[in-house]
CSV table of C-alpha atoms in Angstrom, one decimal:
chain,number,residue,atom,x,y,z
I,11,UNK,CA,112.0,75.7,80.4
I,12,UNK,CA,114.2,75.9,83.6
I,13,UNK,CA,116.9,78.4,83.8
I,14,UNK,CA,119.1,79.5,87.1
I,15,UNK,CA,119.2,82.5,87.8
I,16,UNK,CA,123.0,83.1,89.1
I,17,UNK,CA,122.2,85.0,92.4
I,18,UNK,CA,120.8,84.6,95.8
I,19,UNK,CA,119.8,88.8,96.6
I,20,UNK,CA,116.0,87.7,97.1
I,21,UNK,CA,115.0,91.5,95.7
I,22,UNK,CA,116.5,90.7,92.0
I,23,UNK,CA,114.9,86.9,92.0
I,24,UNK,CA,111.5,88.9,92.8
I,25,UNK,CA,111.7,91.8,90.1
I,26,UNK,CA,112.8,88.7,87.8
I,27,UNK,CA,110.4,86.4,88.4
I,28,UNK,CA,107.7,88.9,87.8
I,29,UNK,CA,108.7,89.7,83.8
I,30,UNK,CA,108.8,85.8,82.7
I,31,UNK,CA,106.0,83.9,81.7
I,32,UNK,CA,104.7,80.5,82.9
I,33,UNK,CA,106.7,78.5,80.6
I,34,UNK,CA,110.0,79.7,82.0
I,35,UNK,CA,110.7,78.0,85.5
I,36,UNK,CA,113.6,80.5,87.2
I,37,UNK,CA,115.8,78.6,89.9
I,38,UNK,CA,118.1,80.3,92.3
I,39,UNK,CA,121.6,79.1,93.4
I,40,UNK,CA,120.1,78.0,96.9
I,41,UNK,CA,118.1,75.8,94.8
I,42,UNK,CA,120.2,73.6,93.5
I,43,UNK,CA,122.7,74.0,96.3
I,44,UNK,CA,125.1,76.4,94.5
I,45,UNK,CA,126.8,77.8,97.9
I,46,UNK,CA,130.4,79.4,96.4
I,47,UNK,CA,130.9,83.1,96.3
I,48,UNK,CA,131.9,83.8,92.3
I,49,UNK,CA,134.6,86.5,92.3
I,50,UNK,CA,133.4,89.2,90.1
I,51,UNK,CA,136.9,90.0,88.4
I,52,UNK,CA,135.7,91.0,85.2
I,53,UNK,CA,136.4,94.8,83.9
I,54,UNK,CA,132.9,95.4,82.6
I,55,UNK,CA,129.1,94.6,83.5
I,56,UNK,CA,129.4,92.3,80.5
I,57,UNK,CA,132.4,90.5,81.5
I,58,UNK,CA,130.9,90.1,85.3
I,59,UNK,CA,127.7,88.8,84.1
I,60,UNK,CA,129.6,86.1,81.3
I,61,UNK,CA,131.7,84.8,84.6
I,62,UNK,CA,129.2,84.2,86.7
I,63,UNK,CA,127.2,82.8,84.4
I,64,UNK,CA,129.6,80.1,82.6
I,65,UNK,CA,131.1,79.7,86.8
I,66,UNK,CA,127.2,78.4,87.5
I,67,UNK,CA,126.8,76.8,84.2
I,68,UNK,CA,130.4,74.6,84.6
I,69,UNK,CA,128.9,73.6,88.0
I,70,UNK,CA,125.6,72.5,86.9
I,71,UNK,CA,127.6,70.3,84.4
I,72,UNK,CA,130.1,68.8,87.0
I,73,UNK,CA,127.2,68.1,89.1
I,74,UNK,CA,124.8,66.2,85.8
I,75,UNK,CA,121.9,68.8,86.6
I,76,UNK,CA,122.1,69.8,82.9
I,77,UNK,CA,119.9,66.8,81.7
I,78,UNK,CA,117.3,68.9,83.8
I,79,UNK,CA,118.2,72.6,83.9
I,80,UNK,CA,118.0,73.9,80.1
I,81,UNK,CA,120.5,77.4,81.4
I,82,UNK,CA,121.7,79.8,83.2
I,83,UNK,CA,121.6,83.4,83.3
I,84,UNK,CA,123.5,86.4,85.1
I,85,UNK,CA,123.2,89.6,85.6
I,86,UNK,CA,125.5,92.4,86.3
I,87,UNK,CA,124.2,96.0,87.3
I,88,UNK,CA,126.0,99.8,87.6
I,89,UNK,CA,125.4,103.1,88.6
I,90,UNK,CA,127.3,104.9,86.2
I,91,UNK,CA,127.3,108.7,87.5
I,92,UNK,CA,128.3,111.4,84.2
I,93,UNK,CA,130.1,113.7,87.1
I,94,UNK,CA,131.9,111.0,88.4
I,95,UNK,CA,133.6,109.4,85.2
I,96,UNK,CA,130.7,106.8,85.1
I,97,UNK,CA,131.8,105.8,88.9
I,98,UNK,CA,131.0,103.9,90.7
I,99,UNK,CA,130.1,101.3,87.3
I,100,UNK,CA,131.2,98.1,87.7
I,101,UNK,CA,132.1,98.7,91.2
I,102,UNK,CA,129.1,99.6,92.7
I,103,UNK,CA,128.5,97.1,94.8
I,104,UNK,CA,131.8,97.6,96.4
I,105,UNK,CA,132.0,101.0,96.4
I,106,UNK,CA,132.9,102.2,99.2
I,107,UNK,CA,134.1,98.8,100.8
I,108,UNK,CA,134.7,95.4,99.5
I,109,UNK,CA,131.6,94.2,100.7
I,110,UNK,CA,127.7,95.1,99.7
I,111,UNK,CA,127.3,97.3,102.1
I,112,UNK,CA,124.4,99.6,100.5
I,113,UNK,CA,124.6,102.4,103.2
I,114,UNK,CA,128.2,103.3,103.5
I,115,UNK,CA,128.2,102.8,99.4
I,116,UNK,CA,125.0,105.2,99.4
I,117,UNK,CA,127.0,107.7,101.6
I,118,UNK,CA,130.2,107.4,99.7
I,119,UNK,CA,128.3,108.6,96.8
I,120,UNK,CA,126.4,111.3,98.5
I,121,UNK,CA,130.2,112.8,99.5
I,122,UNK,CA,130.9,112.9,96.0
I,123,UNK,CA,128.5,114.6,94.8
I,124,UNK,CA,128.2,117.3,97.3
I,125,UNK,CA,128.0,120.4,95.8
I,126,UNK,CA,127.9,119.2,92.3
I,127,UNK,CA,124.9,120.6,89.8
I,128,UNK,CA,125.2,117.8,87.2
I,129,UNK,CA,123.6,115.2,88.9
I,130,UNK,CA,123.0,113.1,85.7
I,131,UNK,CA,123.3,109.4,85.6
I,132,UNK,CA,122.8,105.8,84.3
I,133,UNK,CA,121.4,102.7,86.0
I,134,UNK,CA,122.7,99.8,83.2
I,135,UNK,CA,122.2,96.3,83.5
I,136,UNK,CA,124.0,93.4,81.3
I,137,UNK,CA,122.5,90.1,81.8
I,138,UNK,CA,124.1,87.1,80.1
I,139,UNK,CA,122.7,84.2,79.4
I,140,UNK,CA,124.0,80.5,78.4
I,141,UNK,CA,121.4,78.0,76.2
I,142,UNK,CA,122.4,75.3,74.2
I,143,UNK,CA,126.0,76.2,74.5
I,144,UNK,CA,125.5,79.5,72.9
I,145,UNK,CA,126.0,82.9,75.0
I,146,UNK,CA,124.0,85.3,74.7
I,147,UNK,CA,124.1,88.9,76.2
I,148,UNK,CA,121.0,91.1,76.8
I,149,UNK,CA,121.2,95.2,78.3
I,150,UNK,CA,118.9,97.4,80.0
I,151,UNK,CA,119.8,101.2,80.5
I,152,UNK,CA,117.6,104.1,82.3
I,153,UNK,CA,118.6,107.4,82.3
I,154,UNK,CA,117.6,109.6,85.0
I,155,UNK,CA,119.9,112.1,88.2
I,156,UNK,CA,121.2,111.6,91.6
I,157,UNK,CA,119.1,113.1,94.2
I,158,UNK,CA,120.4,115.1,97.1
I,159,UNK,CA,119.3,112.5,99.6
I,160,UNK,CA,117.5,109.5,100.1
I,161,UNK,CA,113.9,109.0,99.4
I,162,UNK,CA,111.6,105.9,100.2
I,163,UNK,CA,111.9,102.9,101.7
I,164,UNK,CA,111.9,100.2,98.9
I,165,UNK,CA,113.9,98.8,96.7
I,166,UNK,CA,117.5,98.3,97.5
I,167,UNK,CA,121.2,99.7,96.5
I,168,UNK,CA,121.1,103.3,95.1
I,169,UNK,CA,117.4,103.2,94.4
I,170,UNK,CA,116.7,105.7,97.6
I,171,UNK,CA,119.1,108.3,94.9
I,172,UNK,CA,117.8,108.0,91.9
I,173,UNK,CA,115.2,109.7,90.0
I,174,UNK,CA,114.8,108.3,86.5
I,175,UNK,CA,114.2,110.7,83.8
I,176,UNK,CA,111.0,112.0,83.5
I,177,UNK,CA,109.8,111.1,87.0
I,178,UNK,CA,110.0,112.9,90.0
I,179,UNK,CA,110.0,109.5,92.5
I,180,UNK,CA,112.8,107.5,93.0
I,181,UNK,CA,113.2,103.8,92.7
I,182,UNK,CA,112.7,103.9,96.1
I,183,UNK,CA,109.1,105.6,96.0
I,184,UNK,CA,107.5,103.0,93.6
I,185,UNK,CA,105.9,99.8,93.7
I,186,UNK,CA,108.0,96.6,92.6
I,187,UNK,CA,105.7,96.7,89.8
I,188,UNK,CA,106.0,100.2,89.0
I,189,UNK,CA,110.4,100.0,89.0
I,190,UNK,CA,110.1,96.8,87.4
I,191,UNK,CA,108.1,98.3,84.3
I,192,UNK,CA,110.6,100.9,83.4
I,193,UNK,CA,114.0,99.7,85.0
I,194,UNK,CA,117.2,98.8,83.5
I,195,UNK,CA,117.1,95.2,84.9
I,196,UNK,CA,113.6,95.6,83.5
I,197,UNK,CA,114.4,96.1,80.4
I,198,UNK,CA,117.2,93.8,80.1
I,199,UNK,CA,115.0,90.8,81.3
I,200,UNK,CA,112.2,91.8,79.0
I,201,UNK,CA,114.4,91.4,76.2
I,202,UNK,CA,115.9,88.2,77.3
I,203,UNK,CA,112.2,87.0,77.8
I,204,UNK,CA,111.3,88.1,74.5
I,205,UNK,CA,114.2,85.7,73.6
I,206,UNK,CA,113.4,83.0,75.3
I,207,UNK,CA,109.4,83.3,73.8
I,208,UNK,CA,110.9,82.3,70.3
I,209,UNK,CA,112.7,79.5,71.6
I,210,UNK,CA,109.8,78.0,73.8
């Protein structure tokens, strides 16, 4: 089975490409020459992940690539901080500007928080995918706290802040094998590989 995976960020091909089995071929956009920025207008992480996925999924039709590409999927993830509302959510890639700039979002955040004791949060991931004209929508959620300040040197976005529950590392601080195990994009992909299994 070949699916496209609707995003160039090399980490998220990597953590995803890790969870499927052999019989699931995942193609990014570069791949197949898919160069247009999709505007992420959608309200939700559900709605995001649906538009980018039926955007690719239209294009792979114009372009008669579906007689060889079985799908698409599309994920959409947010921080959602219990403080803060459940900011920055669906904005968290554009936090603090409108592009994905991961520092000036981390120290946006940071501001926020100063001074506050609940640090409690949410990392959730929707992920949507389209197969034989049928949507489908999988999510991943990991509970765990803001830190006070970044730790470790891997992974990317807010993973330098937070501590999922139970642990006392950050995203940051583990292996790509140790996030991916127990992450909400994780969890989300594991379930939309579980699907996938039954239909193999």
């Amino acid at each position: 089975m070949k699916l496209v995976f609707a995003s160039n960020n090399k980490h998220k091909l990597d953590e995803v490409r890790q969870i499927f089995s052999t019989d699931v071929e995942v193609i990014s956009l570069q791949e197949i020459s898919f160069l247009q920025e999709i505007d992420e207008i959608g309200e939700t992480l559900e709605e995001n992940s649906a538009l980018k996925a039926q955007e690719v999924w239209n294009w792979i039709k114009n372009h008669k690539l579906s007689s060889v590409i079985d799908g698409v999927f599309a994920d959409d993830t947010g921080l959602e901080v219990d403080a803060l509302g459940g900011e920055p959510g669906v904005r968290s890639a554009r936090y603090a500007t409108d592009g994905h700039d991961d520092e000036a979002n981390k120290r946006l955040l940071l501001e926020r928080m100063s001074g506050v004791e609940n640090r409690a949060a949410q990392f959730r991931t929707a992920v949507a995918l389209i197969l034989d004209g049928k949507e489908y929508l999988f999510e991943g959620v990991v509970r765990g706290a803001i830190a006070a300040e970044q730790h470790g040197e891997g992974g990317f976005g807010y993973d330098p802040l937070f501590f999922p529950e139970g642990g006392d590392r950050t995203f940051a601080e583990m292996s790509g094998e140790e996030k991916n195990a127990i992450s909400h994009r994780g969890r989300a992909v594991r379930k939309l590989a579980e699907f996938l299994q039954e239909k193999i």
